[in-house]
PDB file of C-alpha atoms in Angstrom:
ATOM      1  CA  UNK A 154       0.000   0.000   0.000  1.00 82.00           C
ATOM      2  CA  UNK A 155       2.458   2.443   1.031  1.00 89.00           C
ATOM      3  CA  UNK A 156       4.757   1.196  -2.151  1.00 91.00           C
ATOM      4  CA  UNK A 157       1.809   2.346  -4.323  1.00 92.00           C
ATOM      5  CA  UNK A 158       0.748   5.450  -3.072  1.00 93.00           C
ATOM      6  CA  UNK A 159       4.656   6.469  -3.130  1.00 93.00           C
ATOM      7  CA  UNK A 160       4.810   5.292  -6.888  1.00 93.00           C
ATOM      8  CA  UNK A 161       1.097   7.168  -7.757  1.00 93.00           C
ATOM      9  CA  UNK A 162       2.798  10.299  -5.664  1.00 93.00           C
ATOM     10  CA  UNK A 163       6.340   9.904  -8.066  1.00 93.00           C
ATOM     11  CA  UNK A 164       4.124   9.893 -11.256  1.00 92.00           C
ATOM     12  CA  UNK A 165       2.026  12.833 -10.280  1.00 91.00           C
ATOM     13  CA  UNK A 166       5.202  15.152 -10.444  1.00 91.00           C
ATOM     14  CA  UNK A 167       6.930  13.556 -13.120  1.00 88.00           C
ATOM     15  CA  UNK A 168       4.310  12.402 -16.175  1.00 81.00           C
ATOM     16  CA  UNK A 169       5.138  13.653 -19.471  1.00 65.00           C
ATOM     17  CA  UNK A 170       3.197  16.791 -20.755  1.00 58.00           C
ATOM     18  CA  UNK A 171       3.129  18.175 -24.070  1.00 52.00           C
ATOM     19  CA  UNK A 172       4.501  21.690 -23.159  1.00 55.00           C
ATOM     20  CA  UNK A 173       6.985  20.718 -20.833  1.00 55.00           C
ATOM     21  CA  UNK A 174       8.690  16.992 -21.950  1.00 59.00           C
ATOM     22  CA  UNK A 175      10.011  14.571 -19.760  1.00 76.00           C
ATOM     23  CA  UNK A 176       9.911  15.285 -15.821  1.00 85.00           C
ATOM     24  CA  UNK A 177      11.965  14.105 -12.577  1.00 90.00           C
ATOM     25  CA  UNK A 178      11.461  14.802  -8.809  1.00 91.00           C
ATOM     26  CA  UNK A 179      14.959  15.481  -6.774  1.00 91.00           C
ATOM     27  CA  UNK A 180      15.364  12.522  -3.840  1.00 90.00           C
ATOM     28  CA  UNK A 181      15.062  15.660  -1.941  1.00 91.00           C
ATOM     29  CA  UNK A 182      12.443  17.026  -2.849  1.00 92.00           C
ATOM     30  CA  UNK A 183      10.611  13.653  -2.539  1.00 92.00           C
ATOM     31  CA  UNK A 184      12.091  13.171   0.822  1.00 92.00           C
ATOM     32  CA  UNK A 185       9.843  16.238   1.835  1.00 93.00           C
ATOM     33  CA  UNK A 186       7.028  15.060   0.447  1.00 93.00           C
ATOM     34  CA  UNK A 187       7.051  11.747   2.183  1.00 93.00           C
ATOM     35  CA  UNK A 188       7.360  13.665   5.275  1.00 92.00           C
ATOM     36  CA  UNK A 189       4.501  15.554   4.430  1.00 92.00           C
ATOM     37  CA  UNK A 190       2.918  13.137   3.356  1.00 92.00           C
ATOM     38  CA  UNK A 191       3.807  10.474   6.675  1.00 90.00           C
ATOM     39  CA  UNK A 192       2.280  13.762   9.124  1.00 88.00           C
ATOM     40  CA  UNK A 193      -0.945  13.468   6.670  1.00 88.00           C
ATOM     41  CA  UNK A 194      -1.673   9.766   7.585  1.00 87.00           C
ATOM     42  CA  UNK A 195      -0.861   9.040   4.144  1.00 90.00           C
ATOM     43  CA  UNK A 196       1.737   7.188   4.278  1.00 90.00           C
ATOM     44  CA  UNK A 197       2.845   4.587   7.380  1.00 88.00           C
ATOM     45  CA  UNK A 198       6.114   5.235   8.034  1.00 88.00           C
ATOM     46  CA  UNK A 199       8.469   6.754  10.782  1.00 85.00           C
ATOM     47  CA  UNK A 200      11.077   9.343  10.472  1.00 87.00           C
ATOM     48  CA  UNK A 201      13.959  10.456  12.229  1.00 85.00           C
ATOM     49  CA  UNK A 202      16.193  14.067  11.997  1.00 87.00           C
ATOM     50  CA  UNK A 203      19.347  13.484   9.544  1.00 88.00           C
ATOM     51  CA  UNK A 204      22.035  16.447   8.802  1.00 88.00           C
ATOM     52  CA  UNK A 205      21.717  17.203   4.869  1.00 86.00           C
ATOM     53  CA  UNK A 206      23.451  20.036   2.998  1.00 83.00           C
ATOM     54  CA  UNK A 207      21.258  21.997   1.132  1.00 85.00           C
ATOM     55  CA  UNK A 208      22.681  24.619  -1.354  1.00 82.00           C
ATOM     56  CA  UNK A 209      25.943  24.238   1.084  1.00 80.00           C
ATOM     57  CA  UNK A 210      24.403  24.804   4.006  1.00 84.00           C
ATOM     58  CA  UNK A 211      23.989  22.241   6.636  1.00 87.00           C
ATOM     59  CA  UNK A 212      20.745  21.807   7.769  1.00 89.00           C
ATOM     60  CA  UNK A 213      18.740  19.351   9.736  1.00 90.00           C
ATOM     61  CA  UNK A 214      15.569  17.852   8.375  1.00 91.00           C
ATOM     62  CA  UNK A 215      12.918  14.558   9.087  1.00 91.00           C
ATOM     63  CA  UNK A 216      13.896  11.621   6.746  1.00 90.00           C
ATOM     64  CA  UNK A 217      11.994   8.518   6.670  1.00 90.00           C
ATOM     65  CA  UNK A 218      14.572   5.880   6.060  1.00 89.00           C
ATOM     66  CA  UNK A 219      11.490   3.433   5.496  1.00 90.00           C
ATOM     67  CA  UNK A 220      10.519   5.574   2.374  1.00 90.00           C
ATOM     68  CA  UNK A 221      13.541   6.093   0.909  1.00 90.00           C
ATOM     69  CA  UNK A 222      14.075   1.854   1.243  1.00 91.00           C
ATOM     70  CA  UNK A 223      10.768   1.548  -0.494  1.00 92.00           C
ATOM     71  CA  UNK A 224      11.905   3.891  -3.243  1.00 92.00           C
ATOM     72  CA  UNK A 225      15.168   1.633  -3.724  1.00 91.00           C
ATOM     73  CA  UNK A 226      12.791  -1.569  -3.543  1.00 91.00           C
ATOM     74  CA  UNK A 227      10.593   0.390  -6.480  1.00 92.00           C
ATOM     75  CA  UNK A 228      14.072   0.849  -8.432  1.00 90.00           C
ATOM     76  CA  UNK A 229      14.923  -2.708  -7.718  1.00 89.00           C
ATOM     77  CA  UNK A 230      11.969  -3.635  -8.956  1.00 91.00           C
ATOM     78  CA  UNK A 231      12.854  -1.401 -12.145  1.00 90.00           C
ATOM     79  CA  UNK A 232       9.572   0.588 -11.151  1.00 92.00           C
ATOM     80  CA  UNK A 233      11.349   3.855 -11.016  1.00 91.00           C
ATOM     81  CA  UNK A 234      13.835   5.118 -13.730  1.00 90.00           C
ATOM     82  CA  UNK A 235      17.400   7.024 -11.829  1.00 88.00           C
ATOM     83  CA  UNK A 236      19.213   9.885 -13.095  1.00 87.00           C
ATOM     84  CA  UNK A 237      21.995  11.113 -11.547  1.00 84.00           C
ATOM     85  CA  UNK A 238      23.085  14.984 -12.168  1.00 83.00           C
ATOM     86  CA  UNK A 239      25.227  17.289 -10.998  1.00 80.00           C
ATOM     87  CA  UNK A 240      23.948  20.581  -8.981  1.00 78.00           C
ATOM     88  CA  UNK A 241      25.372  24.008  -9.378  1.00 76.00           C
ATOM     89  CA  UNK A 242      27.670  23.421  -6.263  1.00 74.00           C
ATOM     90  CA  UNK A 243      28.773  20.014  -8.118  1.00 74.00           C
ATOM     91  CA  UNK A 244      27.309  17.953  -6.113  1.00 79.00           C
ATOM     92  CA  UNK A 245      25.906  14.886  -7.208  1.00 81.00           C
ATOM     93  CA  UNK A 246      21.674  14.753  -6.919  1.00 85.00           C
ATOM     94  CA  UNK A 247      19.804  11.358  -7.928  1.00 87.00           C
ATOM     95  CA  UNK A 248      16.524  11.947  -9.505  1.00 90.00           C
ATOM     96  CA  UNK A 249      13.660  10.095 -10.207  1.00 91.00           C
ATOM     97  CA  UNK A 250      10.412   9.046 -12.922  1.00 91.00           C
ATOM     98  CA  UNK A 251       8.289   6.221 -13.248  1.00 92.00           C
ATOM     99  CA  UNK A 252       9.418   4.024 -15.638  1.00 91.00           C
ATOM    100  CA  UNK A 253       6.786   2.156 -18.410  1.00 90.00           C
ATOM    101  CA  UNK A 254       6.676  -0.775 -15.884  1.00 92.00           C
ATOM    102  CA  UNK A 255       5.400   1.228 -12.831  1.00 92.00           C
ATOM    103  CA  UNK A 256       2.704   3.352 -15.337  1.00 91.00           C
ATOM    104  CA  UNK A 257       0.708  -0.175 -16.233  1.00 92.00           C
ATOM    105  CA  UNK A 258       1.613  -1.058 -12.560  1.00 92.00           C
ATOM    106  CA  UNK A 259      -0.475   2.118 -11.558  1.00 91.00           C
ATOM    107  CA  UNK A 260      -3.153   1.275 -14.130  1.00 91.00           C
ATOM    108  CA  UNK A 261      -4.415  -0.963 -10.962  1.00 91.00           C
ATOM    109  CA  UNK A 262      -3.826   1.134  -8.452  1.00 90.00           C
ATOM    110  CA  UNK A 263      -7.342   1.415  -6.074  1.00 90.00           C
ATOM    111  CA  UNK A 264      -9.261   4.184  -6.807  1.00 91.00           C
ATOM    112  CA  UNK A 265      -9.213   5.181  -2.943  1.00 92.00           C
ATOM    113  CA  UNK A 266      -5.315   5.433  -2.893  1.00 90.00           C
ATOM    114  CA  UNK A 267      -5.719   7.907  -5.568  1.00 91.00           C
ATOM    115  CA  UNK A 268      -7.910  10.073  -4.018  1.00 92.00           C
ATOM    116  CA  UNK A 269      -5.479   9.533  -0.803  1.00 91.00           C
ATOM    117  CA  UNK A 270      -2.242  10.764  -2.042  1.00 91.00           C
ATOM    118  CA  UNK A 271      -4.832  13.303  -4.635  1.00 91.00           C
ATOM    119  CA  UNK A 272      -5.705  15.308  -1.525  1.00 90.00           C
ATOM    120  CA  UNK A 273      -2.237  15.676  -0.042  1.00 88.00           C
ATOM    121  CA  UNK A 274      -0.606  16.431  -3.710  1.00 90.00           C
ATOM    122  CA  UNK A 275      -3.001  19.273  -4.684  1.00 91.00           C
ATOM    123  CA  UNK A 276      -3.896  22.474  -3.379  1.00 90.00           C
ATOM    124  CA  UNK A 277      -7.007  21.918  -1.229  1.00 87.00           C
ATOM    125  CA  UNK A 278     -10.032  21.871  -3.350  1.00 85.00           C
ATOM    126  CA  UNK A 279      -8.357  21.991  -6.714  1.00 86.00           C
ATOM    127  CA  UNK A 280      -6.266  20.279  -9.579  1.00 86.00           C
ATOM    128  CA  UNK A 281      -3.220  22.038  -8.840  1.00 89.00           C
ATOM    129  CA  UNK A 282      -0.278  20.351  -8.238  1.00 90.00           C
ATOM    130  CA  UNK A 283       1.958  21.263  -5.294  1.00 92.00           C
ATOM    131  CA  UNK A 284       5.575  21.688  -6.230  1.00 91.00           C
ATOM    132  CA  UNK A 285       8.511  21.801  -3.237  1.00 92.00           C
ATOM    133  CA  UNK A 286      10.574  25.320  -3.474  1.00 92.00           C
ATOM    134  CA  UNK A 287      13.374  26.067  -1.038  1.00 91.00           C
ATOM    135  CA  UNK A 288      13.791  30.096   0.072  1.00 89.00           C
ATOM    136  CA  UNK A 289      16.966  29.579   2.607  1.00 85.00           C
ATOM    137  CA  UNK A 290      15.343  28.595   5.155  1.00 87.00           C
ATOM    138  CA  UNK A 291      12.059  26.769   5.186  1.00 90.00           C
ATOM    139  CA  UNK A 292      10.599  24.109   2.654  1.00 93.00           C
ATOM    140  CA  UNK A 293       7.047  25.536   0.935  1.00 93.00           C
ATOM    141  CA  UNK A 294       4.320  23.081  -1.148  1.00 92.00           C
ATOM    142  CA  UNK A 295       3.759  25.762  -4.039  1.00 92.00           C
ATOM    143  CA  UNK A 296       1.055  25.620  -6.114  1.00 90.00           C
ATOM    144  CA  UNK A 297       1.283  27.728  -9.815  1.00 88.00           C
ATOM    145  CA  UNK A 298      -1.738  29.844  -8.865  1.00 88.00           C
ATOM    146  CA  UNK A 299       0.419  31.536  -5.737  1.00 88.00           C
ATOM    147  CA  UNK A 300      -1.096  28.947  -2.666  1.00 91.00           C
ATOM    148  CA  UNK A 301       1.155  28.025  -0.788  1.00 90.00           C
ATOM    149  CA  UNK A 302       1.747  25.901   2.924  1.00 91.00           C
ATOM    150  CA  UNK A 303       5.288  25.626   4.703  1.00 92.00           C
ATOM    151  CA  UNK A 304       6.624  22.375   5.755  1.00 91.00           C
ATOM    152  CA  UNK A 305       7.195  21.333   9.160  1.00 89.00           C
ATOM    153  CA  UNK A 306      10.522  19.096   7.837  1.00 90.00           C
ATOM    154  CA  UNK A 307      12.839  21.446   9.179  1.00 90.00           C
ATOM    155  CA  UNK A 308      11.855  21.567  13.001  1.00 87.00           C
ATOM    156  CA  UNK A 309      12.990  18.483  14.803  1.00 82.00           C
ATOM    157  CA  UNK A 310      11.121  17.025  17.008  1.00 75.00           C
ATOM    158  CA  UNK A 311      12.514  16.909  20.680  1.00 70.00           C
ATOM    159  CA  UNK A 312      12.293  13.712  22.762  1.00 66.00           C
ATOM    160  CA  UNK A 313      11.867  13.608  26.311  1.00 66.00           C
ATOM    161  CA  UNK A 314      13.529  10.909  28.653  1.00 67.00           C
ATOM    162  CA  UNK A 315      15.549  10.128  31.346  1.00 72.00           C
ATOM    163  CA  UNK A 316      18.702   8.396  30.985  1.00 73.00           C
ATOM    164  CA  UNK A 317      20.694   5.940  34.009  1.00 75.00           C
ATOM    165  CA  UNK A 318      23.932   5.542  34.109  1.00 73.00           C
ATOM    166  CA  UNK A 319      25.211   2.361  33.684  1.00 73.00           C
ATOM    167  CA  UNK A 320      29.154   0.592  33.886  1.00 74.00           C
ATOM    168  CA  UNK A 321      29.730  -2.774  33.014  1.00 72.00           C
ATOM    169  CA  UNK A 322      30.096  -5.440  35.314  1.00 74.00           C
ATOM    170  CA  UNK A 323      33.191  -6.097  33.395  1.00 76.00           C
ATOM    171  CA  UNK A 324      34.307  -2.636  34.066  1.00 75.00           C
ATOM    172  CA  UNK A 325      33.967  -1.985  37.751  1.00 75.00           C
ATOM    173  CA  UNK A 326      35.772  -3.176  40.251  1.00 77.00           C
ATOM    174  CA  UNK A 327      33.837  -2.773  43.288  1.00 75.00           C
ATOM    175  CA  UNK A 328      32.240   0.062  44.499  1.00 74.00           C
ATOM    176  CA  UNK A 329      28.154   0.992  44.600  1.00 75.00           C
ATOM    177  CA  UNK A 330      25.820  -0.173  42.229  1.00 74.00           C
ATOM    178  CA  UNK A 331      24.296   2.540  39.213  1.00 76.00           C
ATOM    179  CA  UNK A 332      20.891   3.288  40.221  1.00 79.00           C
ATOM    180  CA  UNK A 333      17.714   3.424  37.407  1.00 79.00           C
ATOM    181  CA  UNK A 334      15.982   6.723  37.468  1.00 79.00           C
ATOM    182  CA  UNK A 335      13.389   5.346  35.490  1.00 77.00           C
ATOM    183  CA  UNK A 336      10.870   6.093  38.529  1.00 80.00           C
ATOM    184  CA  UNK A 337      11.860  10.004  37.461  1.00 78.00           C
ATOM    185  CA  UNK A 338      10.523   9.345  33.996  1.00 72.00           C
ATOM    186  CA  UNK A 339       7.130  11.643  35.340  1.00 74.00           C
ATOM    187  CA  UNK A 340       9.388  14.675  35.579  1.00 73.00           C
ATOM    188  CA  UNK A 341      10.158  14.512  32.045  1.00 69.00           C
ATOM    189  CA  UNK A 342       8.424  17.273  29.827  1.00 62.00           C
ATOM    190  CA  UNK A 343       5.901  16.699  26.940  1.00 63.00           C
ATOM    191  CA  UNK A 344       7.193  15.964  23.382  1.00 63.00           C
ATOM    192  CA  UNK A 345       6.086  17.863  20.325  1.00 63.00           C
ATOM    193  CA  UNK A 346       6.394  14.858  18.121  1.00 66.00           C
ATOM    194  CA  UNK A 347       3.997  14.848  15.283  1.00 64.00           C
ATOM    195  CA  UNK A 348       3.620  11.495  14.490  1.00 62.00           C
ATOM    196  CA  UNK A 349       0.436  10.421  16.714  1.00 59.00           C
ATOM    197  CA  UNK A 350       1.382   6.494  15.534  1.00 62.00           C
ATOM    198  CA  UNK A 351       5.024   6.280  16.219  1.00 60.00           C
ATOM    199  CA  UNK A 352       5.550   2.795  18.326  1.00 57.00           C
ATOM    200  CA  UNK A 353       8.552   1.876  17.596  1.00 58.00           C
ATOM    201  CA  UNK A 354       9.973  -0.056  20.600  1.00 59.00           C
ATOM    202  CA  UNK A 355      14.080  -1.189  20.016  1.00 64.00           C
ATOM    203  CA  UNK A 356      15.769  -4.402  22.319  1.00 64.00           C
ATOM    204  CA  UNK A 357      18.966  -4.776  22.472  1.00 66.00           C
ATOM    205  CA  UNK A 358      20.783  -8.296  24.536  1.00 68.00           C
ATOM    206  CA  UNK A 359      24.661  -8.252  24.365  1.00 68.00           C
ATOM    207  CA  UNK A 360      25.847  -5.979  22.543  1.00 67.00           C
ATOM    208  CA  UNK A 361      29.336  -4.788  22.056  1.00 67.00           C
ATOM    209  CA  UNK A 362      29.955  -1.764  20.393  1.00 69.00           C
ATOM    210  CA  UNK A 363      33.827  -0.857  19.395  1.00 65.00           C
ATOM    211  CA  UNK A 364      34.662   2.660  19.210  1.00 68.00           C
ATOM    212  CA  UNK A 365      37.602   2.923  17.010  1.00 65.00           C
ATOM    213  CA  UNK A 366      39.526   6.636  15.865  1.00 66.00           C
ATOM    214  CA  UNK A 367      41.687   7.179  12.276  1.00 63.00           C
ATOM    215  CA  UNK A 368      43.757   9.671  10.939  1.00 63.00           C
ATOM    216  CA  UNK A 369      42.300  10.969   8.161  1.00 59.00           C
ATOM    217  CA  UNK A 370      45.486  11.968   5.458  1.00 59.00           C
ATOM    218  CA  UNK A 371      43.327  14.302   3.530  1.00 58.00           C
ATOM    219  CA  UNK A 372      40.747  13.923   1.006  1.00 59.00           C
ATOM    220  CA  UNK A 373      40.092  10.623  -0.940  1.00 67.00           C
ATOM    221  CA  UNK A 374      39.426  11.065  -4.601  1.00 67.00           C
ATOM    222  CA  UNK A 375      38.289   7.662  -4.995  1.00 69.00           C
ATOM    223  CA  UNK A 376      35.689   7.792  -2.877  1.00 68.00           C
ATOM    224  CA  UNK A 377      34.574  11.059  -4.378  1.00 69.00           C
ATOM    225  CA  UNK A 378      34.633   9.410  -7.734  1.00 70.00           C
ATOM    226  CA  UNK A 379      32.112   6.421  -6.539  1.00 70.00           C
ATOM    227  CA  UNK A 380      29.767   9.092  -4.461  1.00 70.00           C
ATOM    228  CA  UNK A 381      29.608  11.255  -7.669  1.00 67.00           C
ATOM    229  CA  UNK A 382      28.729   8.398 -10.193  1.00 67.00           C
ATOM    230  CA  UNK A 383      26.924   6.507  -8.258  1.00 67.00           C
ATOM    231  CA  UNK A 384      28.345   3.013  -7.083  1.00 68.00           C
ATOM    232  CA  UNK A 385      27.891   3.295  -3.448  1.00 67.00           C
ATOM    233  CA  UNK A 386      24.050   3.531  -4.109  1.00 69.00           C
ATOM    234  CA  UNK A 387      22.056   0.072  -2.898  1.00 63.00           C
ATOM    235  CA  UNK A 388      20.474   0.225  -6.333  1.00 64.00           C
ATOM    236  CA  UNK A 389      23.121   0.393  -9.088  1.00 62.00           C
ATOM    237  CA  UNK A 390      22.741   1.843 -12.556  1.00 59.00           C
ATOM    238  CA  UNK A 391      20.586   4.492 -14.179  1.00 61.00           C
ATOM    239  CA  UNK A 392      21.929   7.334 -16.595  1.00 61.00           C
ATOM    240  CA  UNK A 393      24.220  10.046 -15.380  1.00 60.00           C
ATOM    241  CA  UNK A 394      24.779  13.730 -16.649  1.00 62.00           C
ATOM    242  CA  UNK A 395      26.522  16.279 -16.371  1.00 55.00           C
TER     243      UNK A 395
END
């Protein structure tokens, strides 16, 4: 379900005209709009904060990492078409388009998923198409009559706890026992997070974590090379332009 919507959403902003040609949606332009579109209820998925530089400045915005697997499980599934382009700061940016596959994919799509993603994607009570636009400092859905509604993927979302401290057995050599404060969770202020569904619950038994330091000897052209063509994407191919 969510697969499809994300697909019908894709097409929406990139299905050929006959002014304008071929179109593609920016992964991060889409990566707003599934963030949108995840504090809509229309698509199931969580999202975290993530540093991104935008027009080289360093900014922190809500990424679903869920979405952007499904989007890589659409390419897999040659669903989407990849192109990957370089921005005026030459920087490499992957874009995207349904490919012929996903259009008679969406030729089944429910009629009720349609009208889903249909009144998230448009401006409310109208056709229009709502485009993302970056000003500096906020994200804005624009529509090409002048509406327009600022996203909320910019603020983070605070969480509040209480942590305990904690030493290894392995680690202390006697001494008094940590103590939980868990009992102090009630003097914890309210969260402001959005998403009225997030459950997400995380174990962990035995784990060792090794926390290692290098020297970095300056900058590795190599790895440059593979980040700007590419190869160190899960899904592999596509065309690439300058």
């Amino acid at each position: 379900e969510n697969q499809n919507r994300l697909l019908y959403l894709i097409d929406l902003h990139t299905s050929r005209t006959n002014d304008d040609g071929c179109r593609w949606i920016r992964r991060q332009a889409l990566s707003v709009l599934l963030y949108d579109g995840i504090v809509n209820n229309i698509f199931d998925y969580d999202y975290s904060p993530q540093s991104t530089l935008v027009e080289n400045r360093r900014i922190w915005i809500n990424v679903s990492q869920e979405g952007r697997s499904d989007i890589e499980l659409l390419r897999d599934e040659e669903l989407l078409n990849a192109l990957l382009v370089s921005s005026k700061s030459y920087k490499p940016v992957v874009l995207y388009q349904v490919s012929d596959k996903g259009h008679d994919l969406l030729r089944t799509l429910a009629r009720r998923d349609k009208e889903l993603v249909n009144s998230f994607a448009h401006k409310p009570e109208s056709r229009e198409l709502l485009r993302i636009s970056w000003d500096g400092d906020s994200y804005w859905l624009e529509s090409s009559s002048g509406y327009k509604r600022r996203s909320s993927v910019t603020e983070v979302e605070d969480v509040s706890y209480v942590s305990s401290a904690y030493i290894p057995q392995c680690l202390r050599f006697g001494g008094r026992p940590t103590l939980s404060n868990a009992h102090r969770a009630h003097e914890s202020g309210e969260t402001n997070i959005r998403d009225v569904n997030l459950d997400e619950i995380i174990t962990l038994n035995s784990v060792s974590i090794i926390v290692a330091e290098y020297i970095p000897f300056g900058a590795n052209q190599i790895l440059t090379l593979n980040n700007n063509v590419g190869s160190t994407e899960r899904v592999q191919g596509g065309d690439v332009s300058n």
